[in-house]
mmCIF file of C-alpha atoms in Angstrom:
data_model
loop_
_atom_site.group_PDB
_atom_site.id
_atom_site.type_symbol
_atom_site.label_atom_id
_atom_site.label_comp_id
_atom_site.label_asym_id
_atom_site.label_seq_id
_atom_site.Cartn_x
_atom_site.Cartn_y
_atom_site.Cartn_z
ATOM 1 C CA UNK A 168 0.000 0.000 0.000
ATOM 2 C CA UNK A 169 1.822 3.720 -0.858
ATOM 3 C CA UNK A 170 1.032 6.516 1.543
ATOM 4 C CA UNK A 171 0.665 9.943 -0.989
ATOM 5 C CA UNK A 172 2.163 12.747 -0.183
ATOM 6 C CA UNK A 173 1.130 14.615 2.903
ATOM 7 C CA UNK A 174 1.847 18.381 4.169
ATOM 8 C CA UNK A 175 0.454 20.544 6.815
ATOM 9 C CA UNK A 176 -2.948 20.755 7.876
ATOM 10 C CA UNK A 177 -5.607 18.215 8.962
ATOM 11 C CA UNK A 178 -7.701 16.481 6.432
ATOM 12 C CA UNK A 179 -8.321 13.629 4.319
ATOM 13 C CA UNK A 180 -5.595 11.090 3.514
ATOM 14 C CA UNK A 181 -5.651 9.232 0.237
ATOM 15 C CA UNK A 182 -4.307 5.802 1.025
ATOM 16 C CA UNK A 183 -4.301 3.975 -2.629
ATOM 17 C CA UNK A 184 -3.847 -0.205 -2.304
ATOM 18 C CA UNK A 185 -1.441 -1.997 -4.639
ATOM 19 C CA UNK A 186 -3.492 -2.526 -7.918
ATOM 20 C CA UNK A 187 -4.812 -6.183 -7.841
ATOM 21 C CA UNK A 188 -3.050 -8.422 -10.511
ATOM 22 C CA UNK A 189 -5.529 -9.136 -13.483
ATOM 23 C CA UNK A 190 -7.545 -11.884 -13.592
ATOM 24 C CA UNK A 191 -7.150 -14.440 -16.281
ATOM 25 C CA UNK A 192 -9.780 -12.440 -17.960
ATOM 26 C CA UNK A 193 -7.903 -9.244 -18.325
ATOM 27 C CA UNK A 194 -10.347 -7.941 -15.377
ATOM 28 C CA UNK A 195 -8.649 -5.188 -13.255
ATOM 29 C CA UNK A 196 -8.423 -5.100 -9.575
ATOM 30 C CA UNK A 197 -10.511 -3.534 -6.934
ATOM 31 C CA UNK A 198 -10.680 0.101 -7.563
ATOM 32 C CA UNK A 199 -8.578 1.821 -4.812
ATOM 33 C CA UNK A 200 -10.074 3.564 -2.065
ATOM 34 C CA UNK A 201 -8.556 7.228 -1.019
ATOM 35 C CA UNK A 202 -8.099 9.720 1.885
ATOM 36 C CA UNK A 203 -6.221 12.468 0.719
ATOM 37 C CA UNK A 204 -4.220 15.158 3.395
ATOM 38 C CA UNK A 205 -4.831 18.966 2.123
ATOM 39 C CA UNK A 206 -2.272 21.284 0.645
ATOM 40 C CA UNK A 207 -2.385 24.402 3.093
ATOM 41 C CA UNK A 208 -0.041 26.200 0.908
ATOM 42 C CA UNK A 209 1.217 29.117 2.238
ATOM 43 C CA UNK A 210 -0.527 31.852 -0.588
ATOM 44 C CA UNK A 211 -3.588 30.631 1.629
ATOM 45 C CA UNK A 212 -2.394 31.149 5.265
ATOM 46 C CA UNK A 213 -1.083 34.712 3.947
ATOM 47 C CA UNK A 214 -4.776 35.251 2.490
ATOM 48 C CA UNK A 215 -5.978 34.399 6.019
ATOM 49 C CA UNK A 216 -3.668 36.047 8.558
ATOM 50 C CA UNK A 217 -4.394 39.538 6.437
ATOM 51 C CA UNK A 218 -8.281 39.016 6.862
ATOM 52 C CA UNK A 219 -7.759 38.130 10.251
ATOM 53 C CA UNK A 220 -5.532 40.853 10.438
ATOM 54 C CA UNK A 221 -7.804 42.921 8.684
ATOM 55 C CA UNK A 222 -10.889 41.898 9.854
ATOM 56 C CA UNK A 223 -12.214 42.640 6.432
ATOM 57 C CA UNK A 224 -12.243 40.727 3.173
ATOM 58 C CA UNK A 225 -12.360 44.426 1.200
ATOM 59 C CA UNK A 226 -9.395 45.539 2.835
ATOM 60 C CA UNK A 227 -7.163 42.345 2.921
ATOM 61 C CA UNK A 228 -7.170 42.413 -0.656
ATOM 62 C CA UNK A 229 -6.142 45.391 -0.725
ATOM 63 C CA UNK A 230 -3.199 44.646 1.082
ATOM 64 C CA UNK A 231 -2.236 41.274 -1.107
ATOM 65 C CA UNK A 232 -3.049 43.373 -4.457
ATOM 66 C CA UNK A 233 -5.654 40.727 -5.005
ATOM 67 C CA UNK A 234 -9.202 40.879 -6.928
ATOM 68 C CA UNK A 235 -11.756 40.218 -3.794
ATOM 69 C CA UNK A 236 -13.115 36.967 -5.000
ATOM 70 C CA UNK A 237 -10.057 35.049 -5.366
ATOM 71 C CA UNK A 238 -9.188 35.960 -1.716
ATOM 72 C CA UNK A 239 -12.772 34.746 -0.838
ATOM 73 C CA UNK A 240 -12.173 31.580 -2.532
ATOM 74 C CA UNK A 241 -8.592 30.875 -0.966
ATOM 75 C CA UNK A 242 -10.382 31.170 2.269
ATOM 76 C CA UNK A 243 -13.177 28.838 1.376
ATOM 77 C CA UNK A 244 -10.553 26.078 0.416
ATOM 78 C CA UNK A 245 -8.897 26.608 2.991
ATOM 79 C CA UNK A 246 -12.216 26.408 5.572
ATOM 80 C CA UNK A 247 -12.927 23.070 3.247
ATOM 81 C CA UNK A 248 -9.965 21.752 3.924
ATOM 82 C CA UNK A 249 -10.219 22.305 7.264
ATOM 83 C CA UNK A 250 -13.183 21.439 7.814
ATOM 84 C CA UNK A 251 -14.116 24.168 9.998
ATOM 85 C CA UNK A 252 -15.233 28.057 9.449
ATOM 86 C CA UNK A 253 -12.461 30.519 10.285
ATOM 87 C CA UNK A 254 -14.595 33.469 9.379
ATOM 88 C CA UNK A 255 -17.827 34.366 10.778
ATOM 89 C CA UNK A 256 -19.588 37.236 8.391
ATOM 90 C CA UNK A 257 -20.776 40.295 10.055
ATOM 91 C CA UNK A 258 -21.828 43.648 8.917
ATOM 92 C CA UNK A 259 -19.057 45.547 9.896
ATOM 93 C CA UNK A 260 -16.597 42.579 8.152
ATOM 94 C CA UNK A 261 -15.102 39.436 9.237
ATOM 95 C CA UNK A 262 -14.387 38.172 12.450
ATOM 96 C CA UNK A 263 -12.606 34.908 13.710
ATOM 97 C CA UNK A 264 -14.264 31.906 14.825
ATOM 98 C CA UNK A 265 -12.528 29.916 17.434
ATOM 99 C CA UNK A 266 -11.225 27.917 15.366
ATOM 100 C CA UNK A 267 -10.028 30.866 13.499
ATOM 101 C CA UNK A 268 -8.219 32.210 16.681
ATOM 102 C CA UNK A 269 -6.064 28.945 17.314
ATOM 103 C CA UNK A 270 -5.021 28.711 13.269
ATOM 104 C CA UNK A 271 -4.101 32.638 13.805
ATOM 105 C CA UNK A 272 -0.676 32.458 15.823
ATOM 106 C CA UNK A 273 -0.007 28.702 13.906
ATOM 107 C CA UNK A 274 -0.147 30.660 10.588
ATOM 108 C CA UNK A 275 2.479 33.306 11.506
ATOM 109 C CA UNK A 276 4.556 31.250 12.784
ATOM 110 C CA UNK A 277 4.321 29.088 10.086
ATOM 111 C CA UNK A 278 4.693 32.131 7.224
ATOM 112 C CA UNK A 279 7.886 33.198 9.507
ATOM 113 C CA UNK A 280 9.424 30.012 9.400
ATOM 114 C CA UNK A 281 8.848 30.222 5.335
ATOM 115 C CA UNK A 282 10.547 33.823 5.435
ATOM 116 C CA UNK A 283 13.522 32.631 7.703
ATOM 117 C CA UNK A 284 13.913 29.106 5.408
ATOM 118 C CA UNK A 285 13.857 31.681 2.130
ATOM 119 C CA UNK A 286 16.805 33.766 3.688
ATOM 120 C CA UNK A 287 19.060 31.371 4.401
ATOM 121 C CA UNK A 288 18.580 29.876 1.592
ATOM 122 C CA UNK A 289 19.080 32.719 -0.287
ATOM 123 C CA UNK A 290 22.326 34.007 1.672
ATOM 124 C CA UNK A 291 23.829 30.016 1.357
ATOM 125 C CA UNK A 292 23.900 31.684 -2.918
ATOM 126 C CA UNK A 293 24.940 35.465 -1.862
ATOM 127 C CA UNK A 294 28.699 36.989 -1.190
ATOM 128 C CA UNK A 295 29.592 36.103 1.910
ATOM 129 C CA UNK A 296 32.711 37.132 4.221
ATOM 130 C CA UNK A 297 34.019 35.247 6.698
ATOM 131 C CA UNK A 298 37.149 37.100 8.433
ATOM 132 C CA UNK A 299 39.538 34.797 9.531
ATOM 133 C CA UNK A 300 42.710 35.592 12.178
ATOM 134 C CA UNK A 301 45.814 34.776 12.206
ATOM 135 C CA UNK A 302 48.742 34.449 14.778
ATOM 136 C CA UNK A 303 52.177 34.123 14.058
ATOM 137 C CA UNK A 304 51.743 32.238 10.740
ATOM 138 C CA UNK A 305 49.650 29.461 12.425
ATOM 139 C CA UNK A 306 48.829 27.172 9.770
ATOM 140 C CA UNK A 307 48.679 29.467 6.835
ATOM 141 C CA UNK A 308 50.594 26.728 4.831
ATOM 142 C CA UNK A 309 46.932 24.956 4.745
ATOM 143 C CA UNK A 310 45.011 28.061 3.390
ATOM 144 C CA UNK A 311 46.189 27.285 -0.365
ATOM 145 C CA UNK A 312 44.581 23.904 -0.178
ATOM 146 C CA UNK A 313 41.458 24.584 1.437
ATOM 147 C CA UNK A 314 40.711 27.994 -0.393
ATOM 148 C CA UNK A 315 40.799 26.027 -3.303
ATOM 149 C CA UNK A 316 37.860 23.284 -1.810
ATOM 150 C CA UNK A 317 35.818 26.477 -0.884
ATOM 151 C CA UNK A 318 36.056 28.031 -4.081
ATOM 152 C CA UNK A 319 34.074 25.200 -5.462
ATOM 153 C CA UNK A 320 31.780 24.395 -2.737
ATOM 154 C CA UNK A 321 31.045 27.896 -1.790
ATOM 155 C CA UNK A 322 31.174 30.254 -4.282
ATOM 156 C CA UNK A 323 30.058 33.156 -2.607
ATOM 157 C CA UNK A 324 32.355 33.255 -0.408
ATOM 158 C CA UNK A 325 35.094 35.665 0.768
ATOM 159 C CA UNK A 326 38.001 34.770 2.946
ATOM 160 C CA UNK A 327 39.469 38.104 4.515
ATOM 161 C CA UNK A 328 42.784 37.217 6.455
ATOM 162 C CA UNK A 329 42.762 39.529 9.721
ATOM 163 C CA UNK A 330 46.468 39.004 10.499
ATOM 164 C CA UNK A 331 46.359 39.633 14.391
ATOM 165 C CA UNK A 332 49.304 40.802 16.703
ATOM 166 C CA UNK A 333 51.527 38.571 18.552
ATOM 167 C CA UNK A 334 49.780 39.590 21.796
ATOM 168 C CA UNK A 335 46.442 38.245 20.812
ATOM 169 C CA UNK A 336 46.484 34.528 21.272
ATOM 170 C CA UNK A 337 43.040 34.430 20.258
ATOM 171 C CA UNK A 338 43.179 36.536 16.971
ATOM 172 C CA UNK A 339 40.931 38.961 17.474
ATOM 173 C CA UNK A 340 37.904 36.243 18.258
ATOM 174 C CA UNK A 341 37.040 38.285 21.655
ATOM 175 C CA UNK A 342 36.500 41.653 20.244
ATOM 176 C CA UNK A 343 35.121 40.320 17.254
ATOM 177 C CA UNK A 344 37.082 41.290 14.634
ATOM 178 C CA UNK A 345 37.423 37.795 13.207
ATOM 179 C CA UNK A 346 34.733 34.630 12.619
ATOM 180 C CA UNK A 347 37.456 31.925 12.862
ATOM 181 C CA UNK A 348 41.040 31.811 14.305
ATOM 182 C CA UNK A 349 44.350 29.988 13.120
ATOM 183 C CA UNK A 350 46.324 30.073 16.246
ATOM 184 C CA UNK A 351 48.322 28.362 18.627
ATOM 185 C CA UNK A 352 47.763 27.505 22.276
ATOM 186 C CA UNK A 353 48.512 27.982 25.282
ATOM 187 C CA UNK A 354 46.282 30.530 26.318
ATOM 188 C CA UNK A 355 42.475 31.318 28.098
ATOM 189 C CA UNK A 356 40.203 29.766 25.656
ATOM 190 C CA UNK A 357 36.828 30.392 27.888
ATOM 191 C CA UNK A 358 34.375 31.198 25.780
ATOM 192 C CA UNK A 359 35.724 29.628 22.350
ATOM 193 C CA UNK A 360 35.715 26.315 20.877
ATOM 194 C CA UNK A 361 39.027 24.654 20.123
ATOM 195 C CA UNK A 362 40.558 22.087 17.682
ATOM 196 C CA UNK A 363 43.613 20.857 17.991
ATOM 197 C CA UNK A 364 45.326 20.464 14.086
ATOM 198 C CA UNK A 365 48.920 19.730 14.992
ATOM 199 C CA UNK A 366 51.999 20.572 16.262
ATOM 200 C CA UNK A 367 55.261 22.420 15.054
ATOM 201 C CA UNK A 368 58.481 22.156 16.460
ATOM 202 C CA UNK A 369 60.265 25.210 17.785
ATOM 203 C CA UNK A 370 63.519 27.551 17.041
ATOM 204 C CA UNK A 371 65.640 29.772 18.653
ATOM 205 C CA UNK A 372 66.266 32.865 17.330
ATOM 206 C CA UNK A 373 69.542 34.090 17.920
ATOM 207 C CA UNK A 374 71.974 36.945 15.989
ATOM 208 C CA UNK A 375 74.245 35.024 13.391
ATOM 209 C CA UNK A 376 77.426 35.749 14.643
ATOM 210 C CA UNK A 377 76.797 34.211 18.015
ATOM 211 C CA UNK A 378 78.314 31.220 19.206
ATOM 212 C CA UNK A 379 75.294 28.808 19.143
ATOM 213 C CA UNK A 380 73.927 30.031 15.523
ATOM 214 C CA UNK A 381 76.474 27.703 14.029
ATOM 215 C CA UNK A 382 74.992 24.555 15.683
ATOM 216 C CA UNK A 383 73.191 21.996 14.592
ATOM 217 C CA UNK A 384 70.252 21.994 17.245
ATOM 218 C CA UNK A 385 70.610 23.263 20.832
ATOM 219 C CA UNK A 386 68.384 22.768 24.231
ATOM 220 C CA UNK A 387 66.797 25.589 25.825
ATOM 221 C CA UNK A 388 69.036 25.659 29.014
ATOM 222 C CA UNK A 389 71.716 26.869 26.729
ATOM 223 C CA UNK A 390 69.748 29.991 26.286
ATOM 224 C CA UNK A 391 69.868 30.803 29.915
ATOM 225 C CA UNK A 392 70.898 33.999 31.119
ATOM 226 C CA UNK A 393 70.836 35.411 27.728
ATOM 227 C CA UNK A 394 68.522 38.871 27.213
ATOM 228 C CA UNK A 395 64.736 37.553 25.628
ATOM 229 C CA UNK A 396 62.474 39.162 23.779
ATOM 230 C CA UNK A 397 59.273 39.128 25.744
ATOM 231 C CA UNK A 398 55.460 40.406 25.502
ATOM 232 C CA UNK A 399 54.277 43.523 27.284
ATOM 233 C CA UNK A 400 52.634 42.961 30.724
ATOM 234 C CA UNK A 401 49.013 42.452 30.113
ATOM 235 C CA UNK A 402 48.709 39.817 27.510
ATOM 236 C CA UNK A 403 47.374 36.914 27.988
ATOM 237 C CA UNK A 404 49.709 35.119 31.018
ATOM 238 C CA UNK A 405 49.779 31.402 29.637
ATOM 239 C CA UNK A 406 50.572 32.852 26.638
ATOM 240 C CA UNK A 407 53.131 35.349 27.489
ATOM 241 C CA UNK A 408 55.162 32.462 29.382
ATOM 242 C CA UNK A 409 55.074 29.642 26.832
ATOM 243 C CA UNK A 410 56.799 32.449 24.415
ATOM 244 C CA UNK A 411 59.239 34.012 27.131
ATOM 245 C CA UNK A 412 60.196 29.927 28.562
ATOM 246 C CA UNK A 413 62.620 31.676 31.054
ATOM 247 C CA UNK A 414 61.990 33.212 34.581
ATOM 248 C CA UNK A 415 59.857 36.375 34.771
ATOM 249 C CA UNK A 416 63.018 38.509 35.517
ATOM 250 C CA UNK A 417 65.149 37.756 32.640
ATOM 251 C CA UNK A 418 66.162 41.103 30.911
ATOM 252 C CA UNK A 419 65.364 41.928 27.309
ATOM 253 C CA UNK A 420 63.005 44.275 25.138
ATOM 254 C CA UNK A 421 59.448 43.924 25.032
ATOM 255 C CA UNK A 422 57.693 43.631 22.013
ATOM 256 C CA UNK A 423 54.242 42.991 20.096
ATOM 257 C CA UNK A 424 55.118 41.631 16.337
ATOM 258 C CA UNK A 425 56.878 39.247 14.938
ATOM 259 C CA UNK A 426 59.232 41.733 13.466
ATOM 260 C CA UNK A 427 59.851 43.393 16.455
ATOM 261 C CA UNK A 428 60.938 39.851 18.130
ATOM 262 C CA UNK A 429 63.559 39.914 14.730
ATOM 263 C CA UNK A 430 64.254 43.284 15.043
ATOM 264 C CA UNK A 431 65.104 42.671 18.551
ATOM 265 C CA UNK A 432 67.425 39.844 17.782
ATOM 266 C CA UNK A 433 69.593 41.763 15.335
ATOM 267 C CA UNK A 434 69.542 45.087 16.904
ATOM 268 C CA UNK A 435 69.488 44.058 20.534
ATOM 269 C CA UNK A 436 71.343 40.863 20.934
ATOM 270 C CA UNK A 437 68.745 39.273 22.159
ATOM 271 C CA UNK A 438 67.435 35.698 21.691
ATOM 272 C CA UNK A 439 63.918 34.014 22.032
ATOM 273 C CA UNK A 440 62.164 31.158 20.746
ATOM 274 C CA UNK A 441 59.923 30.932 17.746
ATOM 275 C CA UNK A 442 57.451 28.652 15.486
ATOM 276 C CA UNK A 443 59.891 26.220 13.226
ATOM 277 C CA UNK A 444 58.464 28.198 10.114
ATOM 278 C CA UNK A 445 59.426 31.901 11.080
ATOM 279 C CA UNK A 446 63.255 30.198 9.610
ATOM 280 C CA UNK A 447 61.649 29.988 5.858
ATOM 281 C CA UNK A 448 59.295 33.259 6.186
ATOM 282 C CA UNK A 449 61.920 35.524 8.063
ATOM 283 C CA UNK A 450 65.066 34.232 6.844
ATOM 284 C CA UNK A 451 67.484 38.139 6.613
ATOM 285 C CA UNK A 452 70.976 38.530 6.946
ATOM 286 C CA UNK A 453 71.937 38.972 10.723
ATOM 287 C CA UNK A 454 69.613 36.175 12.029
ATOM 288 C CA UNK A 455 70.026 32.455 12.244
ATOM 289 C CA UNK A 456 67.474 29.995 13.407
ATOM 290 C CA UNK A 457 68.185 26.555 15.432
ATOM 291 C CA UNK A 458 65.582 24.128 15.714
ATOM 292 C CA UNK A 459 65.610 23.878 19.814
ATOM 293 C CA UNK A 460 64.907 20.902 22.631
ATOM 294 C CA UNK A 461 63.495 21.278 25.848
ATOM 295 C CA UNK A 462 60.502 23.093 25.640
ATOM 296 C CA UNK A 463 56.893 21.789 24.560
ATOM 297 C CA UNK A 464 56.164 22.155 20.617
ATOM 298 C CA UNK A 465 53.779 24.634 19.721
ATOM 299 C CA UNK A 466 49.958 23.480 18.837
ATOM 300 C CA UNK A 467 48.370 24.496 16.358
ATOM 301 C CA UNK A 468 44.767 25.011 16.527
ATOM 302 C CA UNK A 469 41.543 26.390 15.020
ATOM 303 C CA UNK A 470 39.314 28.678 16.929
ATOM 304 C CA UNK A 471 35.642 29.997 16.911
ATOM 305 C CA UNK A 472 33.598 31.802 19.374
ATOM 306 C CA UNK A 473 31.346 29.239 21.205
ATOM 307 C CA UNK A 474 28.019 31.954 20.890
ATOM 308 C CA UNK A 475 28.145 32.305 17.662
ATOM 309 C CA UNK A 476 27.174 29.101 15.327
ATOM 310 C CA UNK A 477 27.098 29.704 11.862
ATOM 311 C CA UNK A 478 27.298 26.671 9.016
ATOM 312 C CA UNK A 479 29.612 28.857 6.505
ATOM 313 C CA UNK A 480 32.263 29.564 9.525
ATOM 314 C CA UNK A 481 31.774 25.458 9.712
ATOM 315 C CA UNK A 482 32.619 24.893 6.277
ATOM 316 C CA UNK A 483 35.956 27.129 6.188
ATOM 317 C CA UNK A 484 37.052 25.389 9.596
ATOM 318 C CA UNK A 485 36.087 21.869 7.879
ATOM 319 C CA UNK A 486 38.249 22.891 4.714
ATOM 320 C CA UNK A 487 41.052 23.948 6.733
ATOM 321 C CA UNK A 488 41.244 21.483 9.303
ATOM 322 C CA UNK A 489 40.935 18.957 5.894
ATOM 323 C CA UNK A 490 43.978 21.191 4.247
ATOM 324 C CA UNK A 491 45.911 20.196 7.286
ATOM 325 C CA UNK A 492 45.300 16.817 7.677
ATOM 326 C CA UNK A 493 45.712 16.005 4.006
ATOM 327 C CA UNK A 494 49.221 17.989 3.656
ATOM 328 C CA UNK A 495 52.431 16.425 3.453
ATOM 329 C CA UNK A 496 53.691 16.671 7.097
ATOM 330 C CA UNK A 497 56.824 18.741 6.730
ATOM 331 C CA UNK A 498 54.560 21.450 5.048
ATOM 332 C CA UNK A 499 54.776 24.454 7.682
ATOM 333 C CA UNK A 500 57.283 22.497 9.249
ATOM 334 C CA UNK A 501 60.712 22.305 7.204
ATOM 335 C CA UNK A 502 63.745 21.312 8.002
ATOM 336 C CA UNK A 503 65.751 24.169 9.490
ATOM 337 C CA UNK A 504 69.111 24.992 8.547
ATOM 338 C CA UNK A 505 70.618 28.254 10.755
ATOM 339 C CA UNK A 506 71.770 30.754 8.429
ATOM 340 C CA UNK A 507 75.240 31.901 9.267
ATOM 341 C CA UNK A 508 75.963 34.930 8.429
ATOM 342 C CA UNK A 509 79.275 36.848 8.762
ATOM 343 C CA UNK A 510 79.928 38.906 11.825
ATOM 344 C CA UNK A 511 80.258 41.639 9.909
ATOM 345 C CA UNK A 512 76.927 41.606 8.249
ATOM 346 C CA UNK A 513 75.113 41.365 12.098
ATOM 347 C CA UNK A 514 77.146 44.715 12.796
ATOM 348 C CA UNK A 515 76.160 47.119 10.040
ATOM 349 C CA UNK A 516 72.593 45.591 10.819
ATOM 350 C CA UNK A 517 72.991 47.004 14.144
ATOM 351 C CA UNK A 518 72.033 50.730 14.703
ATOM 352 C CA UNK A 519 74.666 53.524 14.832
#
């Protein structure tokens, strides 16, 4: 037995039996018996709410730029199909019945649902930004890849990089200047949702004509006592110490890009740890880069607001987190090779 088609309203249902096989004699089967379910399309809940609305046929057609007797007759199908009267006649107009009264608030409801559905639907078509931060390079080896999946499954869309300061962990998620965050922990992620993509190893920074630029790989107690870059008081404090890695007191400039940490280095003499790729995107003359031991790799990770749902954010953390997972896994992390430069070099990169 197949069940027709049924939408919303209360009515008859049409329930048609499998045909009968023929008889030998070529004589059909038993002609099907039917209950059919209404269509309460939504041109006749609109007709209704602006009579109700109204509380005048006259007027309410007014309002839909309809002739008067179509807008009677979508009511009268609609009563049919109902089975009930919505409208009682009167001679000032129309008012509702009680049955009328309870289909009232149902058909709203219903019509705003219809609007809301439309939207979306509409805006899942429409140009659409989605801002996404970034902190210290994290991850931005991925974006090729997965702007290239979006491109085709989203069309609309536009990725805007927001390329956040060093002392914003959370790249600019809290005051809202981004959707979605490539960043690395540690820091206070209360209030955002986190996934974990990876790791990448760590370097040390250090000015090429020092002593340890010309190893091979070094541990971080061999950076002890040395000057460090460090972040200004203020920023986040998990964060701030994963980057310092060296007692609170330890001397050196403060600063709030990654530039400034390389400016520091060349200028300043001082040292400081950074993420394994900063050696391919900062390579200069005066600076050399040793991949270091002793201190936890960074993670990299994607972050959202937790308040704020939205399926499109959803689809460029899917891609990315995709990008990642599928790349080869020395992309973002390469083999690091210091570069030595000659003393001389570091010194006419130093201020007069």
């Amino acid at each position: 037995m197949e069940l027709l088609g049924k939408s919303m309203g209360v009515g008859r249902l049409h329930l048609i039996p499998d045909p009968a096989p023929a008889s030998k004699t070529g004589s059909a089967g038993a002609v099907p018996l039917s209950v059919s379910w209404p269509v309460m399309d939504l041109r006749a809940l609109r007709c209704f709410v602006a009579v109700a609305e109204e509380g005048h046929f006259g007027r309410a057609a007014v309002r839909l730029h309809l002739a008067q007797p179509p807008l009677s007759r979508r009511i009268r199908d609609l009563e049919a199909d109902l089975g009930c009267r919505l409208f009682d006649r009167i001679p000032t107009g129309a008012r509702l019945t009680a049955a009328g009264k309870v289909l009232l608030p149902e058909a709203r409801d219903l019509l705003a649902r219809a609007e809301r559905a439309r939207e979306r639907v509409r805006a899942a078509e429409s140009v659409r930004e989605v801002v996404l931060g970034a902190v210290a390079g994290a991850g931005l080896d991925s974006c090729p890849a997965a702007l290239a999946v979006l491109r085709d499954t989203h069309p609309g869309l536009r990725l805007r990089l927001h390329e956040a300061p060093v002392t914003d962990p959370t790249g600019g998620l809290r005051e809202r200047r981004a959707d979605l965050a490539l960043t690395r922990l540690p820091f206070d992620t209360s209030g955002l949702t986190v996934r974990q993509l990876g790791v990448e190893p760590l370097v040390a920074a250090l000015p090429a004509d020092d002593a340890l630029a010309a190893r091979s790989r070094l541990h971080m107690r061999e950076l002890a006592g040395r000057p460090r870059f460090r972040l200004p008081a203020g920023t986040d404090a998990r964060w701030r110490a994963y980057w310092l890695a060296a007692d609170e007191d330890t001397p050196g400039p403060v600063v709030a890009s990654v530039e400034e940490c390389l400016h520091a280095v060349v200028w300043d003499g001082a040292t400081g740890i950074l993420p394994a790729g900063a050696a391919r995107r900062h390579a200069r003359p005066g600076l050399a880069f040793v991949p270091v031991d002793g201190h936890p790799p960074s993670r990299l990770v994607l972050a959202r607001r937790a308040d704020a749902p939205d399926p499109l954010v959803d689809a460029v953390a899917a891609a990315l987190a995709d990008a990642h997972a599928s790349a080869d896994p020395l992309v973002g992390v390469h083999p690091v090779v210091p570069v030595a430069h000659p003393a001389a070099v570091a010194e006419a990169s130093r201020p007069a």
